[in-house]
Structure formats: structure tokens, C-alpha cells
Coordinates of C-alpha atoms in Angstrom, one line a residue:
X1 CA -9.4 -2.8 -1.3
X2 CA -5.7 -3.9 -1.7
X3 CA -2.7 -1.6 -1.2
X4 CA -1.7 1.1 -3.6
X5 CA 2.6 1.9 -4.0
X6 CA 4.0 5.5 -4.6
X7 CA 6.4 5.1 -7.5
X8 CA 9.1 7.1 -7.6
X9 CA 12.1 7.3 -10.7
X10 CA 15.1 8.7 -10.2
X11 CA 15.7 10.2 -13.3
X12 CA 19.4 11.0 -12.5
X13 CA 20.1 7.6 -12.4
X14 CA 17.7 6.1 -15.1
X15 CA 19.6 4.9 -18.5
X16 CA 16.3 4.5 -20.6
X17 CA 16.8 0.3 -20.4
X18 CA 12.8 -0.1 -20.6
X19 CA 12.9 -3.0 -19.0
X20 CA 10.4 -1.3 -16.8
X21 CA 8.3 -0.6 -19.5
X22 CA 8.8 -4.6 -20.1
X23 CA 7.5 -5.5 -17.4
X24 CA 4.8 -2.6 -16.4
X25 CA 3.6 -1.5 -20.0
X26 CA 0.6 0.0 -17.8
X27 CA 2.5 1.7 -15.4
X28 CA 5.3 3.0 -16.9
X29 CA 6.4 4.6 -20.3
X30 CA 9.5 6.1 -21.6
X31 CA 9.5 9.9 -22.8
X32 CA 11.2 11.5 -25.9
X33 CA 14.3 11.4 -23.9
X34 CA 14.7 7.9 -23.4
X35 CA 14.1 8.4 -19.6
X36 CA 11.1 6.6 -17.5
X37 CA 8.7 7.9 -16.0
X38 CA 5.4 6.3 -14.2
X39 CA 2.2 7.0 -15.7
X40 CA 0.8 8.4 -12.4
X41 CA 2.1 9.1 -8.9
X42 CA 0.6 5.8 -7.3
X43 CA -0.6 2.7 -8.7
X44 CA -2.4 -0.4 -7.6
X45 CA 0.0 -3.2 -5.9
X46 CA 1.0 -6.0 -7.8
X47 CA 4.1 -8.4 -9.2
X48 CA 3.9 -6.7 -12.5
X49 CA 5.5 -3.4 -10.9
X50 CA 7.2 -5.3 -8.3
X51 CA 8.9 -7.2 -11.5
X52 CA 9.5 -3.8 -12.6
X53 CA 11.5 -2.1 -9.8
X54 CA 13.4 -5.0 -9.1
X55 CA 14.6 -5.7 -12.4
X56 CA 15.9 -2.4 -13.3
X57 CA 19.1 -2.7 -13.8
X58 CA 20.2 1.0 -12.3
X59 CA 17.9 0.3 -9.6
X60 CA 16.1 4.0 -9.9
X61 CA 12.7 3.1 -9.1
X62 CA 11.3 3.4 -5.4
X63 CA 8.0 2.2 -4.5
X64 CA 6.4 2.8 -0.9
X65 CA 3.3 2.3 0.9
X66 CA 0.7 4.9 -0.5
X67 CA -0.7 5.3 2.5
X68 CA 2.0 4.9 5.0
X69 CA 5.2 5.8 3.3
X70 CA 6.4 2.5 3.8
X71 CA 9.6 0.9 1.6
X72 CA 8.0 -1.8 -0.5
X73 CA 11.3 -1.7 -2.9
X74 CA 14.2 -1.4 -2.2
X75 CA 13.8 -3.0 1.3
X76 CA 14.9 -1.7 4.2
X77 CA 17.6 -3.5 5.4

């Protein structure tokens, strides 16, 4: 069984880009407001949602270690 991520979206910061969307049509959607949100709490691992967090440009979206709590994204320094 591979790892699962906990997605998180800061909706404070979120602009609505969809680039997530883009790039994790599966994971994520945008709502009436224009804001993203993931489709459910934890997700399977994989470069598709990788893709997404790193390529939003506000940088809102945190994903961690299901499991552990973990950062996947952004990495700890």
C-alpha cells in the first residue's frame, strides 16, 4: 500500500488560479466562489498532486504524511 497525503488549502490565501485543478482534476475542484478546495481530506500519493501543490502560484496548499503528519510540501527546511 503506498502512502496517502493530508491536503490542506488555505483558503485565505487561495486566488482561484485552478492551476491545481490543472494539474489534479481528481483531487481538487474549485467552488462557486472561485476558491479550491480538495475533494477529500487525504488522497493517494502521487506527482499529479505533488504537481499541484508546487505549482500553485500563492503557494496555499499543504500536503503531509497521512499517517505521520509529516511535511511532504512545502519542505521543511
Amino acid at each position: 500500500m503506498g502512502d496517502r497525503w493530508h491536503i490542506e488549502v488555505d483558503r485565505s490565501v487561495c486566488i482561484g488560479s485552478g492551476m491545481c485543478v490543472g494539474q489534479a482534476p481528481t483531487v481538487f475542484e474549485l467552488d462557486s466562489a472561485r476558491q479550491s478546495h480538495a475533494r477529500a481530506e487525504v488522497a493517494a500519493a502521487g506527482e499529479q498532486l505533488l504537481a499541484a501543490a508546487e505549482n500553485c502560484p500563492v503557494e496555499a496548499i499543504t500536503l503531509t504524511l497521512a499517517d505521520s503528519g509529516e511535511p511532504v510540501f512545502p519542505p521543511e527546511d
